[in-house]
């Protein structure tokens, strides 16, 4: 008989990796559905491309490594990586963007380090940063939410736009980015950042159509849907509450201080919490069991660090939504966090001497 010790992720709820990943994918469905409702069928096209690419890339690299293909494909970790990356990029980015990003996430970030349980960084976020730095124009082609779009795209239009950058009716992506008033619409985070840099106040910026509602048209409901899915994961004990709570606490605290100090130059905490990819990051990205901290106390520090970094980069950095950069920087700190937050061995004092 032999005793085999497997690499992370480890869970104490007697669930298999496949079951855990299935729950994560299931919990994402409300957010994906709301995202598709507000931003069009391109979300679903990107999802399909990402999933196919992830499965193919995983199968090819496993064959090259002479590993069993089916058991690793059916653990659904590649599916979750594809899903998280697909919902993070613009719905009508060119097809090759998601193919390159997903292949990079699976081959280089995951399999190059030995497969699931050995990767140092979150694969989806590493791929997102690669795409954002390499293809900044394509990665910022967010269309206006459907209520503000001048042209409504059918499923066939969405397919054509992703593969040709033109709708079936001949509208280009640049034309589709224009709202009903003929003005190109950016995401609320990007628009706030641009307006403040140009000397406008938040009051003036909030008069634009995209800011209807609490955190911009569509974005509040997208974040609320991912929040609901995240709470389901906590209720099912798939993830710990510590990382999401700590991340949201860190982001809320700093944004509240900034807002109280200058309310017309810093968005409110509610805007930060329910705009961009905040809830997706808190419950689905930062909680990655492989690249996140593994100790209870460490998870709190890790979550707070991401929340602080998100605010700092959003406010002072060069990118409006800083989730990917914040998560990767925190991933680098995980070994140090885990080292200093290791639980004390039972029966020993802090210095290591026996009681």
Tab-separated table of C-alpha atoms in Angstrom:
chain	number	residue	atom	x	y	z
A	1	UNK	CA	0.000	0.000	0.000
A	2	UNK	CA	1.193	3.538	-0.732
A	3	UNK	CA	0.215	6.873	0.749
A	4	UNK	CA	-0.108	9.624	-1.851
A	5	UNK	CA	-0.094	13.311	-0.948
A	6	UNK	CA	-1.697	15.468	-3.622
A	7	UNK	CA	-1.057	19.141	-4.267
A	8	UNK	CA	-3.578	21.867	-3.498
A	9	UNK	CA	-6.420	22.706	-3.656
A	10	UNK	CA	-7.310	20.986	-0.376
A	11	UNK	CA	-10.781	21.191	1.172
A	12	UNK	CA	-12.079	19.676	4.389
A	13	UNK	CA	-15.664	19.259	3.185
A	14	UNK	CA	-15.008	15.952	1.385
A	15	UNK	CA	-15.830	17.439	-2.016
A	16	UNK	CA	-13.888	16.486	-5.111
A	17	UNK	CA	-12.128	19.103	-7.222
A	18	UNK	CA	-14.666	18.437	-9.963
A	19	UNK	CA	-17.572	19.132	-7.606
A	20	UNK	CA	-15.991	22.340	-6.330
A	21	UNK	CA	-15.371	23.673	-9.836
A	22	UNK	CA	-18.898	22.736	-10.908
A	23	UNK	CA	-20.300	24.766	-8.020
A	24	UNK	CA	-18.109	27.746	-8.955
A	25	UNK	CA	-19.290	27.587	-12.567
A	26	UNK	CA	-22.917	27.232	-11.436
A	27	UNK	CA	-22.619	30.219	-9.102
A	28	UNK	CA	-21.308	32.334	-11.986
A	29	UNK	CA	-24.422	31.748	-14.080
A	30	UNK	CA	-26.524	34.591	-12.572
A	31	UNK	CA	-23.737	37.087	-13.257
A	32	UNK	CA	-23.207	35.771	-16.776
A	33	UNK	CA	-26.936	35.966	-17.508
A	34	UNK	CA	-27.231	39.565	-16.262
A	35	UNK	CA	-24.050	40.511	-18.118
A	36	UNK	CA	-25.514	39.120	-21.342
A	37	UNK	CA	-28.783	40.972	-20.745
A	38	UNK	CA	-27.044	44.339	-20.397
A	39	UNK	CA	-24.076	43.898	-22.746
A	40	UNK	CA	-25.360	41.589	-25.442
A	41	UNK	CA	-24.877	38.144	-26.909
A	42	UNK	CA	-21.160	38.756	-27.395
A	43	UNK	CA	-20.685	37.586	-23.805
A	44	UNK	CA	-21.955	34.134	-24.769
A	45	UNK	CA	-19.826	34.004	-27.936
A	46	UNK	CA	-16.698	34.800	-25.926
A	47	UNK	CA	-17.660	32.111	-23.394
A	48	UNK	CA	-18.024	29.491	-26.110
A	49	UNK	CA	-14.662	30.380	-27.673
A	50	UNK	CA	-12.912	30.401	-24.300
A	51	UNK	CA	-14.277	27.005	-23.230
A	52	UNK	CA	-13.383	25.317	-26.527
A	53	UNK	CA	-9.880	26.822	-26.457
A	54	UNK	CA	-9.324	25.838	-22.822
A	55	UNK	CA	-10.320	22.223	-23.410
A	56	UNK	CA	-8.205	21.930	-26.561
A	57	UNK	CA	-5.158	23.591	-24.998
A	58	UNK	CA	-5.419	21.440	-21.870
A	59	UNK	CA	-5.797	18.243	-23.896
A	60	UNK	CA	-2.851	19.022	-26.180
A	61	UNK	CA	-0.458	19.943	-23.395
A	62	UNK	CA	-1.473	16.893	-21.347
A	63	UNK	CA	-0.787	14.642	-24.315
A	64	UNK	CA	2.623	16.271	-24.729
A	65	UNK	CA	3.302	15.752	-21.006
A	66	UNK	CA	2.075	12.149	-21.289
A	67	UNK	CA	-0.621	12.641	-18.683
A	68	UNK	CA	-4.102	11.184	-18.631
A	69	UNK	CA	-6.341	13.641	-20.450
A	70	UNK	CA	-9.909	12.773	-19.449
A	71	UNK	CA	-9.477	12.839	-15.631
A	72	UNK	CA	-7.910	16.311	-15.800
A	73	UNK	CA	-10.421	17.700	-18.259
A	74	UNK	CA	-13.294	16.495	-16.110
A	75	UNK	CA	-11.999	18.267	-12.997
A	76	UNK	CA	-13.478	21.388	-14.703
A	77	UNK	CA	-10.628	23.684	-13.609
A	78	UNK	CA	-9.977	24.640	-17.260
A	79	UNK	CA	-13.687	25.408	-17.643
A	80	UNK	CA	-13.632	27.818	-14.689
A	81	UNK	CA	-10.486	29.557	-15.966
A	82	UNK	CA	-12.100	30.030	-19.382
A	83	UNK	CA	-15.299	31.305	-17.816
A	84	UNK	CA	-13.557	33.908	-15.618
A	85	UNK	CA	-11.455	35.236	-18.477
A	86	UNK	CA	-14.359	35.361	-20.931
A	87	UNK	CA	-16.551	37.511	-18.664
A	88	UNK	CA	-13.629	39.866	-17.948
A	89	UNK	CA	-12.966	41.023	-21.510
A	90	UNK	CA	-15.161	43.220	-23.746
A	91	UNK	CA	-17.998	41.148	-25.245
A	92	UNK	CA	-17.107	42.126	-28.802
A	93	UNK	CA	-13.332	41.874	-28.652
A	94	UNK	CA	-11.906	40.046	-31.716
A	95	UNK	CA	-12.092	36.260	-31.527
A	96	UNK	CA	-8.317	35.863	-31.476
A	97	UNK	CA	-8.054	37.891	-28.258
A	98	UNK	CA	-9.901	35.334	-26.148
A	99	UNK	CA	-8.183	32.434	-27.953
A	100	UNK	CA	-4.702	33.827	-27.210
A	101	UNK	CA	-5.615	34.695	-23.623
A	102	UNK	CA	-7.183	31.341	-22.801
A	103	UNK	CA	-4.361	29.364	-24.405
A	104	UNK	CA	-1.805	31.407	-22.454
A	105	UNK	CA	-3.701	30.864	-19.180
A	106	UNK	CA	-3.875	27.093	-19.614
A	107	UNK	CA	-0.505	26.348	-21.227
A	108	UNK	CA	1.868	28.856	-19.653
A	109	UNK	CA	0.305	29.881	-16.341
A	110	UNK	CA	-1.209	26.539	-15.364
A	111	UNK	CA	0.411	23.582	-17.140
A	112	UNK	CA	3.939	25.001	-17.428
A	113	UNK	CA	4.119	24.978	-13.624
A	114	UNK	CA	2.880	21.398	-13.378
A	115	UNK	CA	-0.882	21.680	-13.703
A	116	UNK	CA	-3.647	22.327	-11.204
A	117	UNK	CA	-2.297	22.971	-7.719
A	118	UNK	CA	1.148	24.161	-8.791
A	119	UNK	CA	0.503	27.495	-10.490
A	120	UNK	CA	1.784	30.560	-8.657
A	121	UNK	CA	-0.629	33.029	-10.217
A	122	UNK	CA	-4.322	33.087	-11.008
A	123	UNK	CA	-4.378	31.872	-14.640
A	124	UNK	CA	-7.326	33.999	-15.764
A	125	UNK	CA	-5.895	37.213	-14.314
A	126	UNK	CA	-2.405	36.559	-15.666
A	127	UNK	CA	-3.936	36.094	-19.112
A	128	UNK	CA	-6.042	39.239	-18.709
A	129	UNK	CA	-2.959	41.325	-17.917
A	130	UNK	CA	-1.134	39.846	-20.914
A	131	UNK	CA	-4.036	40.802	-23.177
A	132	UNK	CA	-4.457	44.275	-21.684
A	133	UNK	CA	-0.776	45.135	-22.120
A	134	UNK	CA	-0.464	43.518	-25.557
A	135	UNK	CA	-3.778	44.620	-27.092
A	136	UNK	CA	-4.944	47.744	-25.217
A	137	UNK	CA	-7.268	48.947	-27.997
A	138	UNK	CA	-9.138	45.657	-28.349
A	139	UNK	CA	-9.313	45.236	-24.559
A	140	UNK	CA	-11.062	48.583	-24.076
A	141	UNK	CA	-13.781	48.153	-26.730
A	142	UNK	CA	-16.679	47.986	-24.293
A	143	UNK	CA	-19.997	48.750	-25.910
A	144	UNK	CA	-22.664	50.826	-24.234
A	145	UNK	CA	-25.184	48.852	-22.158
A	146	UNK	CA	-28.179	47.732	-24.225
A	147	UNK	CA	-30.513	50.490	-22.946
A	148	UNK	CA	-28.032	53.063	-24.313
A	149	UNK	CA	-27.015	51.320	-27.550
A	150	UNK	CA	-27.950	52.986	-30.810
A	151	UNK	CA	-27.926	49.591	-32.580
A	152	UNK	CA	-29.234	46.396	-30.990
A	153	UNK	CA	-27.361	43.267	-32.043
A	154	UNK	CA	-29.008	39.902	-32.653
A	155	UNK	CA	-27.182	36.630	-31.829
A	156	UNK	CA	-26.041	36.430	-35.477
A	157	UNK	CA	-24.848	40.055	-35.335
A	158	UNK	CA	-22.885	39.252	-32.183
A	159	UNK	CA	-21.230	36.276	-33.872
A	160	UNK	CA	-20.291	38.403	-36.898
A	161	UNK	CA	-18.996	41.248	-34.707
A	162	UNK	CA	-16.684	38.955	-32.752
A	163	UNK	CA	-15.275	37.260	-35.853
A	164	UNK	CA	-15.226	40.182	-38.320
A	165	UNK	CA	-15.524	43.310	-36.112
A	166	UNK	CA	-18.602	44.247	-38.118
A	167	UNK	CA	-22.232	43.399	-37.502
A	168	UNK	CA	-24.211	41.641	-40.210
A	169	UNK	CA	-25.706	45.029	-41.043
A	170	UNK	CA	-22.240	46.501	-41.653
A	171	UNK	CA	-21.803	48.506	-38.447
A	172	UNK	CA	-18.196	48.617	-37.194
A	173	UNK	CA	-17.220	48.224	-33.549
A	174	UNK	CA	-16.427	51.954	-33.400
A	175	UNK	CA	-19.963	52.715	-34.562
A	176	UNK	CA	-21.464	50.194	-32.166
A	177	UNK	CA	-19.603	51.838	-29.256
A	178	UNK	CA	-21.688	54.972	-29.772
A	179	UNK	CA	-24.727	55.429	-27.591
A	180	UNK	CA	-28.158	56.676	-28.574
A	181	UNK	CA	-26.862	60.272	-28.513
A	182	UNK	CA	-24.056	59.463	-30.970
A	183	UNK	CA	-21.348	59.812	-28.329
A	184	UNK	CA	-18.900	56.959	-27.696
A	185	UNK	CA	-19.661	55.405	-24.311
A	186	UNK	CA	-16.976	54.050	-21.960
A	187	UNK	CA	-17.350	52.047	-18.765
A	188	UNK	CA	-18.291	54.091	-15.681
A	189	UNK	CA	-14.874	53.537	-14.073
A	190	UNK	CA	-13.064	54.654	-17.210
A	191	UNK	CA	-15.342	57.644	-17.708
A	192	UNK	CA	-14.908	58.847	-14.131
A	193	UNK	CA	-11.139	58.564	-14.412
A	194	UNK	CA	-11.056	60.413	-17.744
A	195	UNK	CA	-13.391	63.182	-16.589
A	196	UNK	CA	-11.461	63.798	-13.375
A	197	UNK	CA	-8.186	63.934	-15.331
A	198	UNK	CA	-9.745	66.564	-17.616
A	199	UNK	CA	-10.761	68.751	-14.680
A	200	UNK	CA	-14.434	67.828	-14.406
A	201	UNK	CA	-16.043	67.179	-11.048
A	202	UNK	CA	-17.925	63.996	-10.193
A	203	UNK	CA	-21.179	65.949	-10.182
A	204	UNK	CA	-20.571	66.969	-13.782
A	205	UNK	CA	-19.487	63.461	-14.764
A	206	UNK	CA	-22.564	61.860	-13.201
A	207	UNK	CA	-24.854	63.830	-15.551
A	208	UNK	CA	-23.879	61.522	-18.446
A	209	UNK	CA	-26.389	58.804	-19.432
A	210	UNK	CA	-24.100	55.905	-18.517
A	211	UNK	CA	-24.326	56.872	-14.832
A	212	UNK	CA	-28.031	56.172	-14.423
A	213	UNK	CA	-28.502	54.151	-11.238
A	214	UNK	CA	-26.098	53.550	-8.386
A	215	UNK	CA	-22.947	52.487	-10.252
A	216	UNK	CA	-23.721	52.952	-13.929
A	217	UNK	CA	-26.250	51.338	-16.242
A	218	UNK	CA	-26.041	47.569	-15.908
A	219	UNK	CA	-22.944	47.395	-13.733
A	220	UNK	CA	-24.805	47.504	-10.422
A	221	UNK	CA	-27.002	44.557	-11.423
A	222	UNK	CA	-24.053	42.579	-12.797
A	223	UNK	CA	-22.189	42.998	-9.519
A	224	UNK	CA	-25.314	42.194	-7.520
A	225	UNK	CA	-25.706	38.933	-9.480
A	226	UNK	CA	-22.096	37.911	-8.810
A	227	UNK	CA	-22.618	38.813	-5.149
A	228	UNK	CA	-25.603	36.437	-5.029
A	229	UNK	CA	-23.540	33.675	-6.631
A	230	UNK	CA	-20.698	34.304	-4.204
A	231	UNK	CA	-22.984	34.065	-1.205
A	232	UNK	CA	-24.181	30.714	-2.555
A	233	UNK	CA	-20.574	29.481	-2.608
A	234	UNK	CA	-20.102	30.570	0.998
A	235	UNK	CA	-23.373	28.925	2.030
A	236	UNK	CA	-22.240	25.682	0.374
A	237	UNK	CA	-18.820	26.025	2.052
A	238	UNK	CA	-17.086	25.996	-1.314
A	239	UNK	CA	-15.146	29.145	-0.381
A	240	UNK	CA	-14.317	30.808	2.917
A	241	UNK	CA	-15.961	34.116	3.809
A	242	UNK	CA	-12.636	35.603	4.879
A	243	UNK	CA	-11.165	36.652	1.522
A	244	UNK	CA	-14.353	38.250	0.083
A	245	UNK	CA	-15.159	40.021	3.350
A	246	UNK	CA	-11.596	41.288	3.789
A	247	UNK	CA	-11.347	42.446	0.163
A	248	UNK	CA	-14.630	44.348	0.301
A	249	UNK	CA	-13.690	45.787	3.706
A	250	UNK	CA	-10.328	47.064	2.425
A	251	UNK	CA	-11.886	48.616	-0.684
A	252	UNK	CA	-14.807	50.107	1.251
A	253	UNK	CA	-12.604	51.618	3.961
A	254	UNK	CA	-10.189	53.398	1.632
A	255	UNK	CA	-12.905	54.572	-0.745
A	256	UNK	CA	-14.952	55.881	2.197
A	257	UNK	CA	-11.964	57.845	3.497
A	258	UNK	CA	-11.306	59.297	0.046
A	259	UNK	CA	-14.965	60.153	-0.443
A	260	UNK	CA	-15.245	61.830	2.960
A	261	UNK	CA	-12.084	63.831	2.269
A	262	UNK	CA	-13.239	65.072	-1.150
A	263	UNK	CA	-16.662	63.841	-2.227
A	264	UNK	CA	-16.566	65.631	-5.576
A	265	UNK	CA	-13.180	64.210	-6.575
A	266	UNK	CA	-13.499	60.629	-5.305
A	267	UNK	CA	-16.352	58.215	-6.109
A	268	UNK	CA	-18.407	56.869	-3.223
A	269	UNK	CA	-17.763	53.465	-1.609
A	270	UNK	CA	-20.983	52.131	-3.157
A	271	UNK	CA	-19.731	53.091	-6.618
A	272	UNK	CA	-16.446	51.240	-6.025
A	273	UNK	CA	-18.182	48.142	-4.659
A	274	UNK	CA	-20.772	47.801	-7.420
A	275	UNK	CA	-18.857	48.927	-10.487
A	276	UNK	CA	-16.355	47.099	-12.638
A	277	UNK	CA	-15.336	43.582	-11.597
A	278	UNK	CA	-15.444	44.102	-7.824
A	279	UNK	CA	-17.828	41.303	-6.840
A	280	UNK	CA	-16.459	38.925	-9.463
A	281	UNK	CA	-13.007	39.488	-7.983
A	282	UNK	CA	-14.116	39.175	-4.361
A	283	UNK	CA	-15.967	35.870	-4.673
A	284	UNK	CA	-14.630	34.115	-7.777
A	285	UNK	CA	-11.119	35.355	-8.572
A	286	UNK	CA	-9.414	36.200	-5.281
A	287	UNK	CA	-10.736	32.979	-3.708
A	288	UNK	CA	-8.813	30.723	-6.105
A	289	UNK	CA	-7.729	27.890	-3.749
A	290	UNK	CA	-4.350	27.448	-5.461
A	291	UNK	CA	-2.966	30.974	-5.725
A	292	UNK	CA	-4.616	32.483	-2.622
A	293	UNK	CA	-3.402	32.372	0.957
A	294	UNK	CA	-4.080	29.096	2.758
A	295	UNK	CA	-4.230	30.133	6.441
A	296	UNK	CA	-7.270	31.665	8.102
A	297	UNK	CA	-5.421	34.772	9.279
A	298	UNK	CA	-3.520	34.963	6.019
A	299	UNK	CA	-6.740	35.015	3.999
A	300	UNK	CA	-7.799	38.155	5.863
A	301	UNK	CA	-4.509	39.918	5.119
A	302	UNK	CA	-4.596	38.683	1.533
A	303	UNK	CA	-8.132	39.969	0.954
A	304	UNK	CA	-7.450	43.355	2.531
A	305	UNK	CA	-4.294	43.698	0.423
A	306	UNK	CA	-6.257	43.132	-2.784
A	307	UNK	CA	-8.970	45.594	-1.744
A	308	UNK	CA	-6.380	48.266	-0.925
A	309	UNK	CA	-4.505	47.680	-4.179
A	310	UNK	CA	-7.722	47.881	-6.214
A	311	UNK	CA	-8.484	51.304	-4.746
A	312	UNK	CA	-4.936	52.617	-5.060
A	313	UNK	CA	-4.579	51.539	-8.700
A	314	UNK	CA	-8.061	52.761	-9.631
A	315	UNK	CA	-7.327	56.147	-8.049
A	316	UNK	CA	-3.655	56.740	-8.803
A	317	UNK	CA	-2.682	54.109	-11.390
A	318	UNK	CA	-3.002	53.956	-15.139
A	319	UNK	CA	-5.889	51.467	-15.353
A	320	UNK	CA	-9.498	52.198	-14.332
A	321	UNK	CA	-10.301	48.670	-13.108
A	322	UNK	CA	-7.340	47.252	-11.214
A	323	UNK	CA	-8.601	43.812	-10.216
A	324	UNK	CA	-6.173	41.749	-12.319
A	325	UNK	CA	-3.101	43.713	-11.251
A	326	UNK	CA	-4.164	43.696	-7.598
A	327	UNK	CA	-4.736	39.923	-7.591
A	328	UNK	CA	-1.379	39.156	-9.254
A	329	UNK	CA	0.517	41.426	-6.860
A	330	UNK	CA	-1.211	39.737	-3.936
A	331	UNK	CA	-0.373	36.307	-5.413
A	332	UNK	CA	3.305	37.296	-5.201
A	333	UNK	CA	2.877	38.013	-1.498
A	334	UNK	CA	1.138	34.719	-0.656
A	335	UNK	CA	4.291	32.763	0.366
A	336	UNK	CA	5.294	35.570	2.721
A	337	UNK	CA	1.762	35.899	4.141
A	338	UNK	CA	1.472	32.154	4.708
A	339	UNK	CA	4.918	31.986	6.320
A	340	UNK	CA	4.068	34.598	8.953
A	341	UNK	CA	0.513	33.409	9.597
A	342	UNK	CA	1.184	29.694	10.062
A	343	UNK	CA	-0.891	28.302	12.934
A	344	UNK	CA	1.166	27.420	15.993
A	345	UNK	CA	1.800	23.727	16.493
A	346	UNK	CA	-0.469	22.345	19.192
A	347	UNK	CA	1.432	21.876	22.440
A	348	UNK	CA	4.178	24.370	21.579
A	349	UNK	CA	4.744	27.948	22.561
A	350	UNK	CA	5.297	30.655	19.951
A	351	UNK	CA	9.080	30.207	20.124
A	352	UNK	CA	8.834	26.478	19.598
A	353	UNK	CA	9.513	25.226	23.132
A	354	UNK	CA	7.224	22.616	24.680
A	355	UNK	CA	4.689	23.674	27.245
